[in-house]
XYZ file of N, CA, C and O in Angstrom:
772
model
N 107.608 117.662 48.531
C 106.731 116.959 49.452
C 107.249 117.086 50.885
O 106.473 117.349 51.808
N 108.550 116.903 51.054
C 109.139 116.987 52.400
C 108.974 118.383 52.990
O 108.665 118.527 54.174
N 109.182 119.404 52.169
C 109.038 120.781 52.650
C 107.589 121.053 53.033
O 107.316 121.682 54.072
N 106.647 120.572 52.238
C 105.229 120.777 52.549
C 104.852 120.082 53.858
O 104.121 120.644 54.677
N 105.357 118.855 54.059
C 105.081 118.150 55.313
C 105.712 118.869 56.496
O 105.102 119.016 57.551
N 106.951 119.327 56.334
C 107.625 120.031 57.424
C 106.849 121.289 57.811
O 106.594 121.529 58.983
N 106.478 122.081 56.812
C 105.735 123.305 57.094
C 104.398 122.998 57.755
O 103.996 123.645 58.725
N 103.701 122.011 57.254
C 102.399 121.637 57.812
C 102.509 121.177 59.249
O 101.756 121.626 60.119
N 103.440 120.275 59.502
C 103.579 119.744 60.854
C 104.060 120.799 61.839
O 103.605 120.837 62.987
N 104.951 121.688 61.405
C 105.407 122.737 62.326
C 104.279 123.733 62.608
O 104.165 124.237 63.729
N 103.412 124.007 61.628
C 102.276 124.893 61.848
C 101.267 124.254 62.786
O 100.732 124.916 63.688
N 100.987 122.967 62.595
C 100.062 122.272 63.499
C 100.637 122.268 64.919
O 99.905 122.462 65.895
N 101.936 122.087 65.032
C 102.571 122.072 66.347
C 102.466 123.423 67.048
O 102.234 123.486 68.246
N 102.633 124.511 66.302
C 102.629 125.830 66.938
C 101.229 126.403 67.108
O 100.946 127.066 68.104
N 100.325 126.163 66.156
C 98.986 126.767 66.237
C 97.897 125.773 66.599
O 96.826 126.177 67.033
N 98.136 124.495 66.353
C 97.110 123.486 66.609
C 96.129 123.329 65.463
O 95.228 122.506 65.520
N 96.306 124.112 64.394
C 95.406 124.032 63.235
C 96.197 123.653 61.988
O 97.360 124.023 61.838
N 95.532 122.943 61.102
C 96.178 122.485 59.875
C 96.158 123.590 58.821
O 95.107 124.167 58.543
N 97.311 123.906 58.216
C 97.358 124.920 57.166
C 96.978 124.340 55.808
O 96.804 123.132 55.654
N 96.883 125.218 54.815
C 96.578 124.787 53.445
C 97.704 123.916 52.884
O 97.468 123.068 52.036
N 98.917 124.127 53.374
C 100.056 123.327 52.896
C 99.865 121.849 53.191
O 100.458 121.003 52.537
N 99.022 121.540 54.164
C 98.748 120.147 54.479
C 98.105 119.447 53.290
O 98.449 118.311 52.957
N 97.193 120.131 52.617
C 96.556 119.562 51.423
C 97.576 119.350 50.315
O 97.526 118.347 49.606
N 98.493 120.293 50.171
C 99.537 120.156 49.158
C 100.402 118.937 49.468
O 100.712 118.138 48.578
N 100.779 118.779 50.728
C 101.600 117.636 51.134
C 100.868 116.326 50.873
O 101.463 115.352 50.402
N 99.574 116.285 51.179
C 98.790 115.072 50.956
C 98.714 114.724 49.474
O 98.887 113.564 49.091
N 98.460 115.729 48.641
C 98.368 115.499 47.198
C 99.708 115.015 46.652
O 99.762 114.071 45.854
N 100.794 115.635 47.078
C 102.120 115.213 46.619
C 102.441 113.781 47.063
O 103.053 113.020 46.317
N 102.011 113.428 48.246
C 102.235 112.077 48.748
C 101.472 111.053 47.899
O 102.019 110.019 47.515
N 100.230 111.350 47.595
C 99.429 110.450 46.758
C 100.033 110.363 45.358
O 100.139 109.277 44.782
N 100.466 111.505 44.818
C 101.059 111.498 43.476
C 102.339 110.666 43.436
O 102.574 109.940 42.465
N 103.166 110.749 44.482
C 104.390 109.946 44.537
C 104.038 108.461 44.531
O 104.652 107.662 43.820
N 103.043 108.098 45.318
C 102.633 106.695 45.382
C 102.085 106.209 44.038
O 102.379 105.090 43.609
N 101.282 107.042 43.387
C 100.721 106.667 42.084
C 101.835 106.529 41.049
O 101.843 105.585 40.252
N 102.761 107.460 41.063
C 103.880 107.398 40.111
C 104.686 106.120 40.303
O 105.026 105.432 39.335
N 105.004 105.796 41.548
C 105.791 104.596 41.830
C 105.041 103.340 41.390
O 105.633 102.433 40.784
N 103.748 103.285 41.688
C 102.966 102.109 41.294
C 102.863 101.997 39.774
O 103.016 100.905 39.216
N 102.623 103.111 39.104
C 102.528 103.086 37.646
C 103.842 102.612 37.033
O 103.846 101.799 36.105
N 104.945 103.094 37.569
C 106.253 102.679 37.068
C 106.443 101.177 37.210
O 106.862 100.499 36.274
N 106.131 100.648 38.381
C 106.345 99.216 38.610
C 105.359 98.381 37.777
O 105.711 97.313 37.276
N 104.140 98.876 37.594
C 103.172 98.165 36.740
C 103.668 98.097 35.299
O 103.652 97.031 34.674
N 104.103 99.228 34.782
C 104.562 99.283 33.391
C 105.817 98.428 33.218
O 105.957 97.705 32.226
N 106.710 98.481 34.194
C 107.928 97.655 34.107
C 107.587 96.173 34.172
O 108.189 95.354 33.464
N 106.612 95.808 35.008
C 106.239 94.389 35.107
C 105.564 93.888 33.837
O 105.571 92.690 33.559
N 104.988 94.804 33.073
C 104.374 94.426 31.803
C 105.435 94.194 30.722
O 105.125 93.734 29.637
N 106.676 94.559 31.033
C 107.770 94.314 30.100
C 108.138 95.505 29.237
O 109.001 95.385 28.370
N 107.538 96.659 29.482
C 107.837 97.830 28.670
C 109.309 98.213 28.834
O 109.798 98.389 29.937
N 109.983 98.304 27.716
C 111.393 98.650 27.730
C 112.315 97.452 27.876
O 113.521 97.586 27.722
N 111.763 96.291 28.201
C 112.576 95.092 28.351
C 112.232 94.104 27.243
O 113.084 93.718 26.454
N 110.972 93.690 27.197
C 110.539 92.750 26.160
C 109.488 93.349 25.236
O 109.198 92.791 24.191
N 108.901 94.462 25.650
C 107.857 95.107 24.861
C 108.306 96.497 24.442
O 108.854 97.246 25.251
N 108.041 96.836 23.196
C 108.371 98.170 22.710
C 107.294 99.162 23.115
O 107.570 100.323 23.408
N 106.052 98.687 23.160
C 104.911 99.537 23.512
C 103.826 98.642 24.113
O 103.781 97.448 23.843
N 102.968 99.228 24.940
C 101.852 98.484 25.520
C 100.599 98.750 24.700
O 100.374 99.868 24.240
N 99.770 97.710 24.526
C 98.530 97.904 23.781
C 97.554 98.763 24.596
O 97.735 98.988 25.790
N 96.519 99.251 23.933
C 95.557 100.169 24.565
C 94.884 99.534 25.779
O 94.695 100.193 26.806
N 94.508 98.278 25.690
C 93.824 97.612 26.807
C 94.724 97.561 28.040
O 94.263 97.829 29.153
N 95.990 97.267 27.843
C 96.935 97.222 28.961
C 97.144 98.615 29.533
O 97.212 98.791 30.753
N 97.240 99.620 28.672
C 97.402 101.000 29.141
C 96.205 101.427 29.994
O 96.383 102.071 31.031
N 95.018 101.041 29.585
C 93.807 101.389 30.345
C 93.812 100.662 31.693
O 93.465 101.242 32.718
N 94.215 99.387 31.696
C 94.298 98.637 32.966
C 95.275 99.298 33.931
O 94.988 99.425 35.124
N 96.427 99.715 33.436
C 97.420 100.379 34.284
C 96.870 101.703 34.804
O 97.013 102.021 35.997
N 96.215 102.452 33.940
C 95.636 103.738 34.350
C 94.567 103.549 35.419
O 94.585 104.218 36.461
N 93.664 102.611 35.207
C 92.597 102.352 36.178
C 93.181 101.822 37.493
O 92.790 102.258 38.578
N 94.128 100.900 37.392
C 94.756 100.359 38.599
C 95.471 101.431 39.404
O 95.365 101.475 40.628
N 96.178 102.315 38.723
C 96.882 103.395 39.415
C 95.907 104.370 40.059
O 96.123 104.833 41.180
N 94.830 104.690 39.350
C 93.832 105.610 39.910
C 93.145 104.995 41.126
O 92.915 105.687 42.130
N 92.813 103.716 41.052
C 92.194 103.051 42.199
C 93.117 103.055 43.416
O 92.672 103.255 44.549
N 94.398 102.854 43.173
C 95.358 102.892 44.279
C 95.418 104.295 44.886
O 95.435 104.448 46.103
N 95.450 105.309 44.043
C 95.473 106.684 44.536
C 94.244 107.030 45.346
O 94.335 107.633 46.427
N 93.084 106.634 44.853
C 91.827 106.906 45.563
C 91.782 106.150 46.887
O 91.375 106.686 47.908
N 92.248 104.896 46.873
C 92.199 104.101 48.107
C 93.212 104.574 49.147
O 93.009 104.376 50.345
N 94.293 105.210 48.718
C 95.296 105.688 49.679
C 94.943 107.034 50.280
O 95.510 107.420 51.300
N 93.998 107.733 49.688
C 93.631 109.066 50.171
C 93.131 109.079 51.615
O 93.599 109.909 52.414
N 92.205 108.197 52.023
C 91.763 108.232 53.429
C 92.904 107.994 54.417
O 92.985 108.661 55.452
N 93.805 107.095 54.105
C 94.931 106.807 54.990
C 95.850 108.011 55.127
O 96.258 108.379 56.230
N 96.169 108.643 54.027
C 97.082 109.785 54.061
C 96.427 110.976 54.752
O 97.067 111.655 55.559
N 95.151 111.209 54.475
C 94.460 112.327 55.124
C 94.363 112.117 56.632
O 94.597 113.050 57.409
N 94.035 110.914 57.053
C 93.946 110.651 58.488
C 95.319 110.737 59.150
O 95.448 111.281 60.251
N 96.347 110.247 58.464
C 97.696 110.324 59.032
C 98.139 111.764 59.204
O 98.858 112.083 60.155
N 97.698 112.651 58.319
C 98.134 114.038 58.417
C 97.435 114.799 59.540
O 98.024 115.688 60.135
N 96.185 114.456 59.847
C 95.480 115.168 60.933
C 95.535 114.401 62.241
O 95.092 114.902 63.263
N 96.097 113.219 62.217
C 96.141 112.393 63.419
C 96.963 113.028 64.531
O 96.777 112.720 65.700
N 97.858 113.934 64.180
C 98.686 114.564 65.198
C 97.908 115.620 65.985
O 98.220 115.890 67.134
N 96.906 116.223 65.358
C 96.093 117.240 66.034
C 94.831 116.635 66.647
O 94.293 117.147 67.614
N 94.346 115.562 66.052
C 93.121 114.903 66.507
C 93.493 113.471 66.867
O 94.257 112.834 66.157
N 92.941 112.951 67.937
C 93.255 111.591 68.366
C 92.103 110.653 67.984
O 91.190 110.424 68.777
N 92.142 110.092 66.740
C 91.054 109.195 66.339
C 91.171 107.846 67.054
O 92.238 107.447 67.496
N 90.064 107.166 67.133
C 90.047 105.830 67.735
C 90.816 104.871 66.826
O 90.935 105.081 65.626
N 91.341 103.802 67.426
C 92.163 102.855 66.669
C 91.392 102.205 65.531
O 91.949 101.962 64.461
N 90.100 101.929 65.728
C 89.340 101.285 64.653
C 89.180 102.228 63.458
O 89.111 101.778 62.318
N 89.157 103.535 63.691
C 89.090 104.492 62.581
C 90.397 104.461 61.791
O 90.391 104.485 60.554
N 91.508 104.376 62.503
C 92.808 104.307 61.848
C 92.902 103.019 61.028
O 93.364 103.034 59.876
N 92.458 101.916 61.584
C 92.496 100.635 60.866
C 91.594 100.684 59.636
O 91.991 100.247 58.551
N 90.402 101.235 59.784
C 89.479 101.321 58.647
C 90.010 102.240 57.553
O 89.752 102.002 56.367
N 90.746 103.289 57.914
C 91.300 104.175 56.883
C 92.448 103.503 56.131
O 92.725 103.850 54.987
N 93.107 102.540 56.765
C 94.197 101.810 56.115
C 93.705 100.624 55.290
O 94.404 100.163 54.387
N 92.530 100.120 55.600
C 92.027 98.903 54.958
C 91.916 99.009 53.427
O 92.369 98.091 52.726
N 91.341 100.090 52.860
C 91.245 100.136 51.395
C 92.600 100.065 50.689
O 92.748 99.339 49.704
N 93.589 100.787 51.204
C 94.892 100.780 50.537
C 95.592 99.428 50.718
O 96.314 98.983 49.818
N 95.355 98.749 51.812
C 95.931 97.421 52.007
C 95.322 96.439 51.014
O 96.050 95.669 50.362
N 94.021 96.472 50.860
C 93.344 95.560 49.922
C 93.780 95.831 48.487
O 94.162 94.909 47.752
N 93.746 97.097 48.083
C 94.142 97.439 46.712
C 95.633 97.169 46.505
O 96.039 96.681 45.447
N 96.453 97.446 47.518
C 97.888 97.172 47.418
C 98.181 95.690 47.253
O 99.043 95.303 46.456
N 97.471 94.845 48.000
C 97.655 93.394 47.857
C 97.223 92.910 46.474
O 97.875 92.047 45.873
N 96.122 93.473 45.978
C 95.671 93.135 44.628
C 96.760 93.482 43.603
O 97.098 92.662 42.742
N 97.315 94.691 43.718
C 98.369 95.103 42.792
C 99.627 94.238 42.947
O 100.278 93.901 41.953
N 99.965 93.893 44.175
C 101.137 93.051 44.428
C 100.987 91.715 43.707
O 101.908 91.258 43.015
N 99.836 91.091 43.839
C 99.582 89.808 43.172
C 99.581 89.980 41.658
O 100.161 89.169 40.927
N 98.936 91.041 41.193
C 98.871 91.311 39.752
C 100.280 91.479 39.181
O 100.620 90.878 38.158
N 101.116 92.265 39.838
C 102.469 92.515 39.349
C 103.302 91.235 39.393
O 104.026 90.923 38.438
N 103.210 90.472 40.486
C 103.969 89.219 40.563
C 103.546 88.234 39.479
O 104.388 87.526 38.912
N 102.255 88.178 39.194
C 101.783 87.290 38.115
C 102.341 87.721 36.765
O 102.749 86.894 35.956
N 102.360 89.038 36.512
C 102.902 89.554 35.250
C 104.398 89.264 35.150
O 104.902 88.887 34.094
N 105.105 89.464 36.272
C 106.540 89.184 36.266
C 106.807 87.706 36.020
O 107.702 87.350 35.240
N 106.036 86.832 36.672
C 106.206 85.388 36.470
C 105.927 85.009 35.018
O 106.669 84.209 34.420
N 104.873 85.589 34.444
C 104.541 85.321 33.037
C 105.689 85.759 32.127
O 106.097 84.999 31.219
N 106.223 86.946 32.359
C 107.316 87.444 31.523
C 108.593 86.634 31.717
O 109.335 86.410 30.762
N 108.860 86.184 32.938
C 110.055 85.368 33.173
C 109.947 84.020 32.461
O 110.920 83.541 31.869
N 108.746 83.390 32.532
C 108.555 82.117 31.812
C 108.747 82.317 30.314
O 109.407 81.511 29.650
N 108.174 83.383 29.799
C 108.275 83.665 28.360
C 109.737 83.899 27.959
O 110.188 83.397 26.922
N 110.467 84.641 28.769
C 111.878 84.923 28.462
C 112.732 83.661 28.565
O 113.677 83.482 27.787
N 112.412 82.778 29.503
C 113.158 81.515 29.617
C 112.925 80.657 28.383
O 113.854 80.019 27.875
N 111.680 80.626 27.902
C 111.372 79.852 26.705
C 112.121 80.392 25.489
O 112.524 79.629 24.617
N 112.291 81.706 25.439
C 112.986 82.338 24.315
C 114.499 82.463 24.559
O 115.205 83.065 23.752
N 114.971 81.928 25.689
C 116.385 81.945 26.066
C 116.944 83.368 26.153
O 118.066 83.635 25.728
N 116.141 84.266 26.733
C 116.574 85.654 26.953
C 116.977 85.804 28.419
O 116.242 86.344 29.241
N 118.168 85.329 28.735
C 118.625 85.264 30.126
C 118.769 86.649 30.758
O 118.511 86.814 31.956
N 119.194 87.639 29.997
C 119.322 88.994 30.553
C 117.967 89.550 30.980
O 117.860 90.204 32.025
N 116.936 89.292 30.196
C 115.590 89.751 30.545
C 115.073 89.031 31.783
O 114.406 89.641 32.625
N 115.390 87.743 31.913
C 114.993 86.986 33.101
C 115.636 87.603 34.345
O 114.977 87.756 35.387
N 116.910 87.973 34.241
C 117.595 88.608 35.370
C 116.930 89.928 35.752
O 116.776 90.231 36.936
N 116.554 90.714 34.762
C 115.898 92.004 35.039
C 114.578 91.780 35.760
O 114.289 92.437 36.773
N 113.775 90.847 35.271
C 112.473 90.597 35.902
C 112.636 89.991 37.301
O 111.852 90.285 38.203
N 113.656 89.170 37.485
C 113.916 88.606 38.817
C 114.301 89.710 39.792
O 113.805 89.752 40.923
N 115.167 90.599 39.369
C 115.564 91.727 40.226
C 114.374 92.625 40.538
O 114.249 93.132 41.653
N 113.528 92.812 39.557
C 112.335 93.626 39.774
C 111.402 92.969 40.786
O 110.827 93.649 41.648
N 111.271 91.654 40.721
C 110.437 90.927 41.691
C 111.018 91.045 43.104
O 110.277 91.245 44.073
N 112.329 90.949 43.225
C 112.970 91.086 44.537
C 112.767 92.500 45.078
O 112.443 92.687 46.254
N 112.936 93.503 44.222
C 112.717 94.897 44.633
C 111.278 95.109 45.064
O 111.015 95.768 46.080
N 110.346 94.534 44.330
C 108.930 94.656 44.669
C 108.629 94.032 46.032
O 107.932 94.633 46.860
N 109.159 92.849 46.284
C 108.927 92.187 47.581
C 109.532 93.000 48.720
O 108.913 93.144 49.783
N 110.713 93.553 48.502
C 111.333 94.396 49.527
C 110.490 95.644 49.775
O 110.332 96.077 50.927
N 109.922 96.194 48.724
C 109.054 97.375 48.871
C 107.792 97.042 49.663
O 107.367 97.838 50.512
N 107.204 95.916 49.385
C 105.982 95.540 50.105
C 106.279 95.311 51.586
O 105.503 95.715 52.450
N 107.388 94.665 51.888
C 107.773 94.468 53.292
C 108.060 95.810 53.962
O 107.664 96.032 55.113
N 108.728 96.700 53.259
C 109.009 98.027 53.803
C 107.718 98.803 54.033
O 107.561 99.473 55.063
N 106.799 98.721 53.085
C 105.519 99.428 53.221
C 104.740 98.898 54.418
O 104.131 99.684 55.166
N 104.765 97.595 54.606
C 104.081 97.018 55.770
C 104.727 97.498 57.062
O 104.036 97.853 58.027
N 106.049 97.550 57.086
C 106.748 98.055 58.269
C 106.438 99.511 58.549
O 106.225 99.910 59.705
N 106.389 100.322 57.510
C 106.057 101.740 57.670
C 104.631 101.883 58.191
O 104.361 102.696 59.082
N 103.715 101.089 57.650
C 102.321 101.172 58.086
C 102.187 100.808 59.560
O 101.455 101.468 60.310
N 102.907 99.790 60.002
C 102.888 99.413 61.421
C 103.485 100.534 62.270
O 102.950 100.889 63.321
N 104.597 101.103 61.802
C 105.214 102.210 62.523
C 104.320 103.422 62.620
O 104.227 104.070 63.670
N 103.614 103.733 61.531
C 102.690 104.872 61.558
C 101.511 104.591 62.472
O 101.016 105.493 63.142
N 101.059 103.357 62.499
C 99.955 103.009 63.397
C 100.388 103.132 64.856
O 99.626 103.602 65.701
N 101.608 102.727 65.157
C 102.113 102.787 66.536
C 102.477 104.211 66.964
O 102.599 104.482 68.152
N 102.631 105.117 66.011
C 102.974 106.511 66.309
C 101.735 107.212 66.857
O 100.849 107.604 66.126
N 101.678 107.346 68.147
C 100.502 107.918 68.808
C 100.510 109.440 68.726
O 101.573 110.068 68.759
N 99.340 110.054 68.634
C 99.253 111.512 68.579
C 99.776 112.156 69.859
O 99.685 111.583 70.936
N 100.301 113.349 69.729
C 100.769 114.098 70.880
C 101.580 115.299 70.460
O 102.033 115.391 69.322
N 101.747 116.227 71.349
C 102.520 117.431 71.099
C 103.850 117.312 71.831
O 104.020 116.489 72.712
N 104.790 118.150 71.486
C 106.084 118.150 72.143
C 107.144 117.489 71.291
O 106.852 116.761 70.341
N 108.402 117.739 71.647
C 109.536 117.282 70.845
C 109.588 115.772 70.620
O 109.737 115.331 69.477
N 109.439 114.928 71.649
C 109.532 113.479 71.383
C 108.448 112.986 70.421
O 108.704 112.140 69.563
N 107.238 113.532 70.572
C 106.144 113.119 69.684
C 106.419 113.570 68.253
O 106.230 112.812 67.307
N 106.859 114.825 68.083
C 107.074 115.341 66.736
C 108.243 114.668 66.048
O 108.222 114.478 64.833
N 109.243 114.284 66.795
C 110.341 113.534 66.182
C 109.822 112.207 65.633
O 110.184 111.791 64.532
N 108.961 111.557 66.377
C 108.372 110.297 65.923
C 107.460 110.519 64.722
O 107.495 109.748 63.764
N 106.647 111.591 64.760
C 105.744 111.889 63.638
C 106.537 112.100 62.347
O 106.223 111.524 61.305
N 107.549 112.942 62.431
C 108.346 113.254 61.240
C 109.096 112.012 60.767
O 109.174 111.751 59.564
N 109.622 111.232 61.701
C 110.344 110.017 61.333
C 109.452 109.075 60.538
O 109.824 108.617 59.453
N 108.243 108.763 61.053
C 107.376 107.781 60.396
C 106.601 108.352 59.220
O 106.420 107.672 58.209
N 106.115 109.593 59.322
C 105.280 110.143 58.251
C 106.087 110.675 57.084
O 105.578 110.755 55.973
N 107.323 111.072 57.338
C 108.093 111.675 56.256
C 109.412 110.955 56.023
O 109.690 110.502 54.924
N 110.224 110.833 57.059
C 111.573 110.300 56.896
C 111.625 108.901 56.323
O 112.302 108.647 55.319
N 110.933 107.975 56.950
C 110.974 106.580 56.501
C 110.325 106.436 55.125
O 110.856 105.734 54.257
N 109.202 107.117 54.921
C 108.523 107.026 53.606
C 109.419 107.532 52.487
O 109.523 106.908 51.430
N 110.061 108.686 52.712
C 110.951 109.235 51.689
C 112.158 108.325 51.474
O 112.603 108.121 50.344
N 112.698 107.780 52.560
C 113.859 106.892 52.443
C 113.516 105.644 51.638
O 114.282 105.234 50.757
N 112.372 105.040 51.917
C 111.953 103.850 51.175
C 111.767 104.190 49.702
O 112.208 103.443 48.819
N 111.139 105.324 49.422
C 110.921 105.735 48.026
C 112.254 105.959 47.309
O 112.443 105.501 46.171
N 113.189 106.642 47.945
C 114.490 106.907 47.319
C 115.300 105.632 47.128
O 115.888 105.414 46.061
N 115.345 104.795 48.140
C 116.101 103.542 48.035
C 115.515 102.660 46.937
O 116.247 102.061 46.154
N 114.193 102.616 46.873
C 113.538 101.824 45.831
C 113.866 102.364 44.447
O 114.165 101.602 43.524
N 113.810 103.686 44.307
C 114.111 104.292 43.009
C 115.557 104.000 42.598
O 115.821 103.589 41.472
N 116.497 104.171 43.534
C 117.899 103.893 43.221
C 118.122 102.419 42.924
O 118.863 102.072 41.999
N 117.492 101.542 43.702
C 117.638 100.097 43.468
C 117.086 99.714 42.106
O 117.708 98.934 41.378
N 115.958 100.279 41.750
C 115.357 99.968 40.459
C 116.238 100.458 39.319
O 116.464 99.740 38.337
N 116.753 101.662 39.455
C 117.635 102.186 38.393
C 118.918 101.364 38.301
O 119.412 101.094 37.218
N 119.460 100.963 39.441
C 120.703 100.207 39.456
C 120.509 98.797 38.891
O 121.298 98.323 38.077
N 119.454 98.126 39.335
C 119.240 96.742 38.941
C 118.684 96.596 37.545
O 118.861 95.557 36.910
N 117.963 97.584 37.061
C 117.424 97.466 35.713
C 118.409 98.037 34.729
O 118.528 97.737 33.653
């Protein structure tokens, strides 16, 4: 994903036109987001901690929820990728972010409710280790949501433009921070779980 973004942004910088690699970078970005959300949804359902397997209805809910998140994030990612060559109005940028914010908040509430349900159930069954895992997962989730909000604000403030200072800002917000948050979250989840 990082290589595709680098190639795309350097091509836009030198030619002013978006290459085919831009589509690859966008698809990889959406896939990373869907994978991360699916992982956190399945973990919040207790798979691997309190559940051996998820029933069909839950699997379908996770699949539909993940697909909706992917579809809702597409306008934001596509606009962010061409925003460096085209200067859209601020209301267009806000409107492209609105679907992913709404769906993201829905998922955040859904996951927190599932985690709370599993923590109550584990406390009743005196499974203290499972309670610790779900608590750590809730903390990681809250940190991710705060980080995502910060990244979104940073990307919104990153104004279009050409030249070294602009491109450093573009790469920092569109690639560097997003990748760092994803990696830190993955490591934190592996460490805490």
